[in-house]
Amino acid sequence: MTRLLGVIGDPVAHSLSPYIHNHWLRENGIDAVYAAIEVKADELAASLESLCAHEAIGLNVTLPHKESVLRLAATASDTARRLGAANTLVRTPEGQWHAENTDAPGFALTLDYGDINVEGREVFLLGAGGSARAVADVLARRGARLTLCNRTIARAESLALHLAPAARILSLEDGLAQLSRASVVINTLSLGHSGETLRLPESAGGIFYDISYGKGAAAALAEARRKGWRALDGLGMLVAQASLSFELWFGAAPDLAAAHARARSLLEAVQ
């Protein structure tokens, strides 16, 4: 019987995850299919129950469900609990969902591959959602001088309290006004999907990293390059966390470099 996997979120039609995972499934001779499944916020609990009943064996989770899905899972890893967010679900033999977080180790891998050293550097993190929690945790553990910028101050304060107690907290408006202080800016806000634009100051060699990719990140990355920033998208993070998810489901670790090259070629073809 062909088994089901997928990524749930809203929006999700743009996701490259099905292309990445279905290639790995074919490559490993696994009888399964991976699909993008749009799930609205008020449909999450029912959708998880339905997918479990249909014996889906694993799911990735994207906006806006990473925090909610953790509360709905029967069990969770220590990392997911500590971060307060999950991006991967594994169906247990008992027919329940177990929550994991591969965003944090996936982001850490991209810093290593991108030769990005954040220790002692001024890093501004835009956003305080599920993905931002994983990013903030890695940055704090690596010694970044972290500033958290978010529309809702209380949300950023909660993130800092649990994961980055030394971080400075600013409103998003104040943070954007002070970006000239940053040597690294990491955007976790879904600005490109909502049609908003991000105005950056001029930079002489700073790093701008948008964890989105494709059309969702295009405007911000173009703005960053115009202003002198080294601009990176989130495709590397997508592939890295996907590889870690695949290993959780099947015990096999795909080739990251080859997967990233395929994903980059596909992204360029569809843009």
mmCIF file of C-alpha atoms in Angstrom:
data_model
loop_
_atom_site.group_PDB
_atom_site.id
_atom_site.type_symbol
_atom_site.label_atom_id
_atom_site.label_comp_id
_atom_site.label_asym_id
_atom_site.label_seq_id
_atom_site.Cartn_x
_atom_site.Cartn_y
_atom_site.Cartn_z
ATOM 1 C CA MET A 1 0.000 0.000 0.000
ATOM 2 C CA THR A 2 1.330 3.443 -0.945
ATOM 3 C CA ARG A 3 1.855 5.460 2.219
ATOM 4 C CA LEU A 4 1.118 9.165 2.665
ATOM 5 C CA LEU A 5 3.355 12.006 3.831
ATOM 6 C CA GLY A 6 3.004 15.734 3.374
ATOM 7 C CA VAL A 7 3.492 19.299 4.461
ATOM 8 C CA ILE A 8 0.588 21.141 6.094
ATOM 9 C CA GLY A 9 0.242 24.912 6.237
ATOM 10 C CA ASP A 10 -1.478 27.998 4.858
ATOM 11 C CA PRO A 11 -0.255 29.044 2.344
ATOM 12 C CA VAL A 12 1.469 25.878 1.158
ATOM 13 C CA ALA A 13 0.987 25.609 -2.617
ATOM 14 C CA HIS A 14 4.374 27.307 -3.187
ATOM 15 C CA SER A 15 6.295 24.703 -1.181
ATOM 16 C CA LEU A 16 9.153 22.800 -2.815
ATOM 17 C CA SER A 17 8.960 20.111 -0.141
ATOM 18 C CA PRO A 18 6.944 17.692 -2.345
ATOM 19 C CA TYR A 19 9.592 17.871 -5.083
ATOM 20 C CA ILE A 20 12.399 17.306 -2.585
ATOM 21 C CA HIS A 21 10.783 14.451 -0.671
ATOM 22 C CA ASN A 22 9.262 12.632 -3.636
ATOM 23 C CA HIS A 23 12.715 12.533 -5.265
ATOM 24 C CA TRP A 24 14.163 10.992 -2.101
ATOM 25 C CA LEU A 25 11.291 8.482 -1.916
ATOM 26 C CA ARG A 26 11.976 7.332 -5.487
ATOM 27 C CA GLU A 27 15.726 7.335 -4.876
ATOM 28 C CA ASN A 28 15.303 5.026 -1.877
ATOM 29 C CA GLY A 29 12.636 2.800 -3.456
ATOM 30 C CA ILE A 30 10.030 3.715 -0.842
ATOM 31 C CA ASP A 31 6.358 3.176 -1.773
ATOM 32 C CA ALA A 32 5.019 6.505 -0.519
ATOM 33 C CA VAL A 33 3.884 9.885 -1.827
ATOM 34 C CA TYR A 34 4.442 13.337 -0.314
ATOM 35 C CA ALA A 35 1.883 16.111 -0.926
ATOM 36 C CA ALA A 36 1.309 19.774 -0.061
ATOM 37 C CA ILE A 37 -1.881 19.960 2.025
ATOM 38 C CA GLU A 38 -3.512 23.314 2.736
ATOM 39 C CA VAL A 39 -4.857 23.392 6.278
ATOM 40 C CA LYS A 40 -6.562 26.465 7.739
ATOM 41 C CA ALA A 41 -5.928 27.365 11.370
ATOM 42 C CA ASP A 42 -9.419 26.344 12.490
ATOM 43 C CA GLU A 43 -9.094 23.014 10.649
ATOM 44 C CA LEU A 44 -5.814 21.883 12.198
ATOM 45 C CA ALA A 45 -7.066 19.520 14.898
ATOM 46 C CA ALA A 46 -9.586 17.832 12.605
ATOM 47 C CA SER A 47 -7.026 17.557 9.800
ATOM 48 C CA LEU A 48 -4.468 15.897 12.061
ATOM 49 C CA GLU A 49 -7.063 13.388 13.228
ATOM 50 C CA SER A 50 -8.106 12.659 9.646
ATOM 51 C CA LEU A 51 -4.537 12.247 8.389
ATOM 52 C CA CYS A 52 -3.736 9.942 11.278
ATOM 53 C CA ALA A 53 -6.870 7.894 10.598
ATOM 54 C CA HIS A 54 -5.768 7.559 6.959
ATOM 55 C CA GLU A 55 -2.422 6.265 8.265
ATOM 56 C CA ALA A 56 -0.230 9.116 7.074
ATOM 57 C CA ILE A 57 3.207 8.226 8.401
ATOM 58 C CA GLY A 58 4.722 11.682 8.672
ATOM 59 C CA LEU A 59 4.116 15.385 8.184
ATOM 60 C CA ASN A 60 6.100 18.574 7.933
ATOM 61 C CA VAL A 61 4.463 21.657 9.422
ATOM 62 C CA THR A 62 4.802 25.252 8.237
ATOM 63 C CA LEU A 63 3.073 28.596 8.854
ATOM 64 C CA PRO A 64 0.907 29.160 10.834
ATOM 65 C CA HIS A 65 0.793 25.826 12.692
ATOM 66 C CA LYS A 66 4.221 25.216 14.269
ATOM 67 C CA GLU A 67 3.220 26.176 17.791
ATOM 68 C CA SER A 68 -0.342 24.850 17.708
ATOM 69 C CA VAL A 69 0.668 21.451 16.399
ATOM 70 C CA LEU A 70 2.955 20.936 19.386
ATOM 71 C CA ARG A 71 -0.004 21.269 21.736
ATOM 72 C CA LEU A 72 -2.024 18.764 19.699
ATOM 73 C CA ALA A 73 0.664 16.075 19.441
ATOM 74 C CA ALA A 74 0.476 13.150 21.871
ATOM 75 C CA THR A 75 4.223 13.238 22.562
ATOM 76 C CA ALA A 76 7.132 15.500 21.670
ATOM 77 C CA SER A 77 10.922 15.531 21.693
ATOM 78 C CA ASP A 78 12.807 17.541 24.295
ATOM 79 C CA THR A 79 13.935 19.972 21.576
ATOM 80 C CA ALA A 80 10.389 20.627 20.360
ATOM 81 C CA ARG A 81 9.179 21.131 23.939
ATOM 82 C CA ARG A 82 12.026 23.497 24.752
ATOM 83 C CA LEU A 83 11.473 25.545 21.594
ATOM 84 C CA GLY A 84 7.694 25.558 21.962
ATOM 85 C CA ALA A 85 7.260 24.699 18.281
ATOM 86 C CA ALA A 86 7.340 21.669 15.988
ATOM 87 C CA ASN A 87 7.843 21.377 12.249
ATOM 88 C CA THR A 88 7.824 17.585 11.920
ATOM 89 C CA LEU A 89 5.327 14.932 12.984
ATOM 90 C CA VAL A 90 5.992 11.203 13.104
ATOM 91 C CA ARG A 91 3.117 8.719 13.367
ATOM 92 C CA THR A 92 3.831 6.283 16.175
ATOM 93 C CA PRO A 93 3.014 2.525 16.125
ATOM 94 C CA GLU A 94 0.150 3.383 18.494
ATOM 95 C CA GLY A 95 -1.383 5.632 15.822
ATOM 96 C CA GLN A 96 -0.571 8.966 17.474
ATOM 97 C CA TRP A 97 1.453 11.995 16.431
ATOM 98 C CA HIS A 98 4.921 12.552 17.886
ATOM 99 C CA ALA A 99 6.280 16.101 17.427
ATOM 100 C CA GLU A 100 9.886 16.940 16.523
ATOM 101 C CA ASN A 101 11.736 20.114 15.567
ATOM 102 C CA THR A 102 14.251 19.902 12.718
ATOM 103 C CA ASP A 103 14.206 23.661 12.060
ATOM 104 C CA ALA A 104 16.838 24.401 14.712
ATOM 105 C CA PRO A 105 19.440 21.842 13.588
ATOM 106 C CA GLY A 106 18.580 22.641 9.960
ATOM 107 C CA PHE A 107 19.257 26.346 10.511
ATOM 108 C CA ALA A 108 22.491 25.531 12.334
ATOM 109 C CA LEU A 109 23.637 23.476 9.347
ATOM 110 C CA THR A 110 22.998 26.379 6.969
ATOM 111 C CA LEU A 111 25.108 28.708 9.124
ATOM 112 C CA ASP A 112 27.932 26.187 8.921
ATOM 113 C CA TYR A 113 27.605 25.639 5.164
ATOM 114 C CA GLY A 114 27.289 29.375 4.556
ATOM 115 C CA ASP A 115 30.342 30.118 6.709
ATOM 116 C CA ILE A 116 28.296 32.514 8.844
ATOM 117 C CA ASN A 117 29.863 33.125 12.241
ATOM 118 C CA VAL A 118 27.461 34.960 14.556
ATOM 119 C CA GLU A 119 29.512 34.875 17.758
ATOM 120 C CA GLY A 120 29.791 38.372 19.188
ATOM 121 C CA ARG A 121 28.050 39.948 16.179
ATOM 122 C CA GLU A 122 25.000 42.221 16.208
ATOM 123 C CA VAL A 123 22.184 40.027 14.873
ATOM 124 C CA PHE A 124 18.657 41.373 14.376
ATOM 125 C CA LEU A 125 15.951 38.697 14.185
ATOM 126 C CA LEU A 126 12.681 39.858 12.632
ATOM 127 C CA GLY A 127 9.653 37.953 13.887
ATOM 128 C CA ALA A 128 8.874 35.793 16.918
ATOM 129 C CA GLY A 129 6.819 32.910 15.531
ATOM 130 C CA GLY A 130 7.510 29.187 15.430
ATOM 131 C CA SER A 131 10.442 29.390 13.016
ATOM 132 C CA ALA A 132 11.916 32.373 14.863
ATOM 133 C CA ARG A 133 12.016 30.336 18.057
ATOM 134 C CA ALA A 134 14.278 27.756 16.435
ATOM 135 C CA VAL A 135 16.474 30.452 14.875
ATOM 136 C CA ALA A 136 16.754 32.421 18.138
ATOM 137 C CA ASP A 137 17.761 29.321 20.049
ATOM 138 C CA VAL A 138 20.636 28.583 17.661
ATOM 139 C CA LEU A 139 21.775 32.220 17.607
ATOM 140 C CA ALA A 140 21.741 32.502 21.397
ATOM 141 C CA ARG A 141 23.669 29.251 21.820
ATOM 142 C CA ARG A 142 26.276 30.458 19.325
ATOM 143 C CA GLY A 143 26.895 33.693 21.188
ATOM 144 C CA ALA A 144 25.198 36.245 18.948
ATOM 145 C CA ARG A 145 24.401 39.690 20.350
ATOM 146 C CA LEU A 146 20.744 39.228 19.584
ATOM 147 C CA THR A 147 17.995 41.808 19.076
ATOM 148 C CA LEU A 148 14.449 40.465 18.702
ATOM 149 C CA CYS A 149 12.066 42.626 16.679
ATOM 150 C CA ASN A 150 8.362 41.836 16.507
ATOM 151 C CA ARG A 151 5.038 43.582 16.050
ATOM 152 C CA THR A 152 3.810 42.165 19.357
ATOM 153 C CA ILE A 153 6.351 42.981 22.060
ATOM 154 C CA ALA A 154 4.887 40.452 24.517
ATOM 155 C CA ARG A 155 5.471 37.630 22.044
ATOM 156 C CA ALA A 156 9.120 38.604 21.606
ATOM 157 C CA GLU A 157 9.516 38.898 25.388
ATOM 158 C CA SER A 158 8.120 35.396 25.844
ATOM 159 C CA LEU A 159 10.551 34.021 23.255
ATOM 160 C CA ALA A 160 13.476 35.754 24.957
ATOM 161 C CA LEU A 161 12.459 34.564 28.409
ATOM 162 C CA HIS A 162 12.553 30.913 27.386
ATOM 163 C CA LEU A 163 15.307 30.816 24.761
ATOM 164 C CA ALA A 164 17.433 33.978 24.647
ATOM 165 C CA PRO A 165 17.339 35.809 27.986
ATOM 166 C CA ALA A 166 20.184 38.160 27.028
ATOM 167 C CA ALA A 167 18.416 39.392 23.893
ATOM 168 C CA ARG A 168 17.326 43.003 23.455
ATOM 169 C CA ILE A 169 13.632 43.459 22.623
ATOM 170 C CA LEU A 170 12.300 46.037 20.162
ATOM 171 C CA SER A 171 9.034 46.622 18.382
ATOM 172 C CA LEU A 172 9.223 45.749 14.692
ATOM 173 C CA GLU A 173 9.006 49.443 13.785
ATOM 174 C CA ASP A 174 11.882 50.369 16.095
ATOM 175 C CA GLY A 175 13.904 47.370 14.989
ATOM 176 C CA LEU A 176 13.596 48.245 11.317
ATOM 177 C CA ALA A 177 14.672 51.791 12.114
ATOM 178 C CA GLN A 178 17.849 50.492 13.773
ATOM 179 C CA LEU A 179 18.943 47.886 11.216
ATOM 180 C CA SER A 180 22.019 49.938 10.342
ATOM 181 C CA ARG A 181 23.498 48.639 13.618
ATOM 182 C CA ALA A 182 23.214 45.016 12.490
ATOM 183 C CA SER A 183 25.916 42.950 10.855
ATOM 184 C CA VAL A 184 23.420 40.113 10.330
ATOM 185 C CA VAL A 185 19.665 40.424 9.754
ATOM 186 C CA ILE A 186 17.485 37.323 9.715
ATOM 187 C CA ASN A 187 13.921 37.681 8.505
ATOM 188 C CA THR A 188 11.335 35.104 9.593
ATOM 189 C CA LEU A 189 8.311 37.282 8.765
ATOM 190 C CA SER A 190 6.156 36.197 5.820
ATOM 191 C CA LEU A 191 6.286 39.651 4.234
ATOM 192 C CA GLY A 192 6.580 38.402 0.655
ATOM 193 C CA HIS A 193 3.453 36.299 0.954
ATOM 194 C CA SER A 194 1.401 39.218 2.272
ATOM 195 C CA GLY A 195 2.636 41.761 -0.274
ATOM 196 C CA GLU A 196 4.538 43.873 2.267
ATOM 197 C CA THR A 197 7.979 45.253 1.495
ATOM 198 C CA LEU A 198 11.058 45.457 3.682
ATOM 199 C CA ARG A 199 13.207 48.588 3.556
ATOM 200 C CA LEU A 200 16.825 48.020 4.454
ATOM 201 C CA PRO A 201 19.610 50.542 5.102
ATOM 202 C CA GLU A 202 22.830 50.585 3.110
ATOM 203 C CA SER A 203 25.377 48.015 4.256
ATOM 204 C CA ALA A 204 29.030 47.341 3.558
ATOM 205 C CA GLY A 205 29.137 43.560 3.654
ATOM 206 C CA GLY A 206 26.409 42.761 6.155
ATOM 207 C CA ILE A 207 24.431 39.533 5.812
ATOM 208 C CA PHE A 208 20.701 39.463 5.119
ATOM 209 C CA TYR A 209 19.152 36.010 5.497
ATOM 210 C CA ASP A 210 15.470 35.482 4.648
ATOM 211 C CA ILE A 211 14.240 32.046 5.724
ATOM 212 C CA SER A 212 11.637 32.151 2.935
ATOM 213 C CA TYR A 213 12.562 31.310 -0.642
ATOM 214 C CA GLY A 214 11.217 31.813 -4.145
ATOM 215 C CA LYS A 215 8.646 34.532 -4.685
ATOM 216 C CA GLY A 216 8.108 34.924 -0.944
ATOM 217 C CA ALA A 217 11.679 36.152 -0.489
ATOM 218 C CA ALA A 218 12.391 37.726 -3.890
ATOM 219 C CA ALA A 219 11.565 41.354 -3.078
ATOM 220 C CA ALA A 220 13.472 41.400 0.222
ATOM 221 C CA LEU A 221 16.518 39.715 -1.305
ATOM 222 C CA ALA A 222 16.548 42.139 -4.232
ATOM 223 C CA GLU A 223 16.334 45.072 -1.811
ATOM 224 C CA ALA A 224 19.188 43.624 0.244
ATOM 225 C CA ARG A 225 21.458 43.209 -2.778
ATOM 226 C CA ARG A 226 20.720 46.775 -3.937
ATOM 227 C CA LYS A 227 21.781 48.049 -0.526
ATOM 228 C CA GLY A 228 25.064 46.103 -0.379
ATOM 229 C CA TRP A 229 24.067 43.165 1.825
ATOM 230 C CA ARG A 230 25.180 39.585 1.178
ATOM 231 C CA ALA A 231 21.714 38.111 0.548
ATOM 232 C CA LEU A 232 20.745 34.511 1.336
ATOM 233 C CA ASP A 233 17.386 32.777 1.030
ATOM 234 C CA GLY A 234 15.979 29.917 3.089
ATOM 235 C CA LEU A 235 16.317 27.151 0.508
ATOM 236 C CA GLY A 236 19.315 25.691 2.328
ATOM 237 C CA MET A 237 17.365 25.609 5.586
ATOM 238 C CA LEU A 238 14.410 23.993 3.816
ATOM 239 C CA VAL A 239 16.578 21.212 2.404
ATOM 240 C CA ALA A 240 18.484 20.693 5.671
ATOM 241 C CA GLN A 241 15.380 20.399 7.846
ATOM 242 C CA ALA A 242 13.749 18.201 5.196
ATOM 243 C CA SER A 243 16.708 15.821 5.253
ATOM 244 C CA LEU A 244 16.502 15.574 9.032
ATOM 245 C CA SER A 245 12.739 14.922 8.811
ATOM 246 C CA PHE A 246 13.262 12.207 6.181
ATOM 247 C CA GLU A 247 15.800 10.538 8.455
ATOM 248 C CA LEU A 248 13.299 10.551 11.330
ATOM 249 C CA TRP A 249 10.688 8.835 9.140
ATOM 250 C CA PHE A 250 12.879 6.318 7.338
ATOM 251 C CA GLY A 251 16.287 6.168 9.038
ATOM 252 C CA ALA A 252 18.081 7.251 5.846
ATOM 253 C CA ALA A 253 19.917 10.574 5.509
ATOM 254 C CA PRO A 254 19.754 12.021 1.956
ATOM 255 C CA ASP A 255 22.697 13.764 0.277
ATOM 256 C CA LEU A 256 22.294 17.445 1.257
ATOM 257 C CA ALA A 257 24.555 18.953 -1.395
ATOM 258 C CA ALA A 258 22.863 17.095 -4.247
ATOM 259 C CA ALA A 259 19.404 17.891 -2.886
ATOM 260 C CA HIS A 260 20.200 21.581 -2.562
ATOM 261 C CA ALA A 261 21.504 21.749 -6.141
ATOM 262 C CA ARG A 262 18.333 20.067 -7.471
ATOM 263 C CA ALA A 263 16.093 22.362 -5.424
ATOM 264 C CA ARG A 264 17.971 25.459 -6.597
ATOM 265 C CA SER A 265 17.649 24.402 -10.257
ATOM 266 C CA LEU A 266 13.939 23.770 -9.816
ATOM 267 C CA LEU A 267 13.410 27.095 -8.054
ATOM 268 C CA GLU A 268 15.177 28.972 -10.831
ATOM 269 C CA ALA A 269 13.112 27.123 -13.447
ATOM 270 C CA VAL A 270 9.769 28.062 -11.916
ATOM 271 C CA GLN A 271 10.571 31.718 -11.119
#
